[in-house]
Amino acid sequence: MDQRPAVSISMSSCSGGSGVLAVAGEIDLTSSEQLAVAVRDVVTRGDIDRITLDLDQLTFLDSMGIHALMDVKSWASEHGVVLRVSNPHNMVHRVLAITGVLTELMDEPQRSSVQQADF
């Protein structure tokens, strides 16, 4: 029986208030809580205002994984931290695109129309 963890999450860099969490493996029902714990740990340190989840090595993502990504994005935002994903490819990119969350997870937050107006 294979005893490797379904997902591996590690801080790959942290500087200037930004952190990058490298996510490898699979995010599904059995591993989605690990993602939440990792993001909470980084946010509660208090020295981060932006987190990027590098999905370059993520090989599988199911509906629970999508739910986990959206939940951690929302939770981080409630705590004043911008969370986005980078480098999704192959199946992970397709799943995020088909479900309509790819743009929301990858794009920078939009400024309000008041902030965008030229005065």
Coordinates of C-alpha atoms in Angstrom, one line a residue:
M1 CA 0.0 0.0 0.0
D2 CA 1.3 3.5 -1.0
Q3 CA 1.9 5.6 2.1
R4 CA 2.9 8.9 0.3
P5 CA 0.8 11.9 1.2
A6 CA -1.7 12.9 -1.5
V7 CA -0.6 16.5 -1.3
S8 CA 2.6 18.2 -0.3
I9 CA 2.6 21.9 0.6
S10 CA 5.7 23.9 1.4
M11 CA 6.7 27.6 1.6
S12 CA 8.9 28.1 -1.3
S13 CA 9.6 31.8 -0.8
C14 CA 8.6 34.6 1.5
S15 CA 9.7 38.2 1.1
G16 CA 8.3 41.7 1.2
G17 CA 5.0 40.6 2.6
S18 CA 4.5 38.0 -0.1
G19 CA 4.6 34.2 0.3
V20 CA 4.6 31.4 -2.2
L21 CA 3.2 28.0 -1.2
A22 CA 4.3 25.2 -3.6
V23 CA 1.5 22.7 -3.9
A24 CA 2.3 19.2 -5.3
G25 CA 0.3 16.1 -5.7
E26 CA -3.5 15.9 -5.4
I27 CA -6.1 18.0 -3.7
D28 CA -9.3 16.0 -3.0
L29 CA -11.5 15.0 -0.2
T30 CA -8.7 13.4 1.8
S31 CA -6.2 16.2 1.4
S32 CA -8.2 19.5 1.1
E33 CA -7.9 20.2 4.9
Q34 CA -4.1 20.2 4.5
L35 CA -4.4 23.2 2.1
A36 CA -6.6 25.1 4.6
V37 CA -4.2 24.5 7.5
A38 CA -1.2 25.6 5.4
V39 CA -2.8 28.8 4.3
R40 CA -4.1 29.5 7.8
D41 CA -0.6 29.0 9.3
V42 CA 0.9 31.5 6.8
V43 CA -1.8 34.1 7.3
T44 CA -1.8 34.0 11.1
R45 CA 1.9 34.7 11.2
G46 CA 0.9 38.2 10.4
D47 CA 3.8 39.2 8.1
I48 CA 2.1 38.3 4.8
D49 CA -0.4 40.3 2.8
R50 CA -0.2 38.2 -0.3
I51 CA 0.0 34.5 -0.9
T52 CA 0.5 32.7 -4.2
L53 CA -0.3 29.0 -4.5
D54 CA 2.1 27.6 -7.1
L55 CA 0.2 24.7 -8.6
D56 CA 3.0 23.7 -11.0
Q57 CA 3.3 20.3 -9.4
L58 CA -0.4 19.8 -8.7
T59 CA -1.6 16.7 -10.7
F60 CA -5.2 16.3 -9.6
L61 CA -8.0 18.5 -8.4
D62 CA -11.6 17.4 -7.8
S63 CA -14.7 19.3 -6.6
M64 CA -13.5 19.2 -3.0
G65 CA -10.2 20.7 -4.1
I66 CA -11.9 23.5 -5.9
H67 CA -14.1 24.1 -2.9
A68 CA -10.9 24.2 -0.7
L69 CA -9.2 26.7 -3.1
M70 CA -12.2 29.0 -3.0
D71 CA -12.6 28.7 0.8
V72 CA -9.0 29.6 1.5
K73 CA -9.2 32.5 -0.9
S74 CA -12.2 33.8 0.9
W75 CA -10.7 33.1 4.4
A76 CA -7.5 34.9 3.4
S77 CA -9.4 37.9 2.1
E78 CA -11.4 38.2 5.3
H79 CA -8.0 38.4 7.1
G80 CA -6.6 41.1 4.7
V81 CA -4.5 38.8 2.6
V82 CA -4.8 38.4 -1.2
L83 CA -4.6 34.8 -2.4
R84 CA -4.1 33.8 -6.0
V85 CA -2.9 30.7 -7.8
S86 CA -0.2 30.4 -10.4
N87 CA 1.0 27.8 -12.9
P88 CA -2.0 25.5 -13.1
H89 CA -1.6 23.3 -16.2
N90 CA -3.0 20.3 -17.9
M91 CA -5.9 18.7 -16.1
V92 CA -5.8 21.2 -13.2
H93 CA -6.0 24.2 -15.6
R94 CA -8.9 22.5 -17.5
V95 CA -10.9 21.8 -14.3
L96 CA -10.5 25.3 -13.0
A97 CA -11.5 26.8 -16.4
I98 CA -14.5 24.5 -16.9
T99 CA -15.8 25.3 -13.5
G100 CA -15.5 29.0 -14.0
V101 CA -13.1 29.7 -11.2
L102 CA -9.8 30.0 -13.1
T103 CA -10.0 33.7 -13.7
E104 CA -11.2 34.5 -10.1
L105 CA -8.3 32.5 -8.7
M106 CA -5.6 33.9 -11.0
D107 CA -6.6 37.5 -11.5
E108 CA -5.5 40.4 -9.3
P109 CA -8.3 41.9 -7.3
Q110 CA -10.1 44.6 -9.1
R111 CA -10.1 48.1 -7.8
S112 CA -13.5 49.6 -7.1
S113 CA -15.0 51.9 -9.7
V114 CA -14.5 54.9 -7.4
Q115 CA -10.8 54.1 -7.2
Q116 CA -10.6 53.7 -11.0
A117 CA -12.2 56.9 -11.8
D118 CA -10.0 59.7 -13.1
F119 CA -10.7 63.0 -11.2

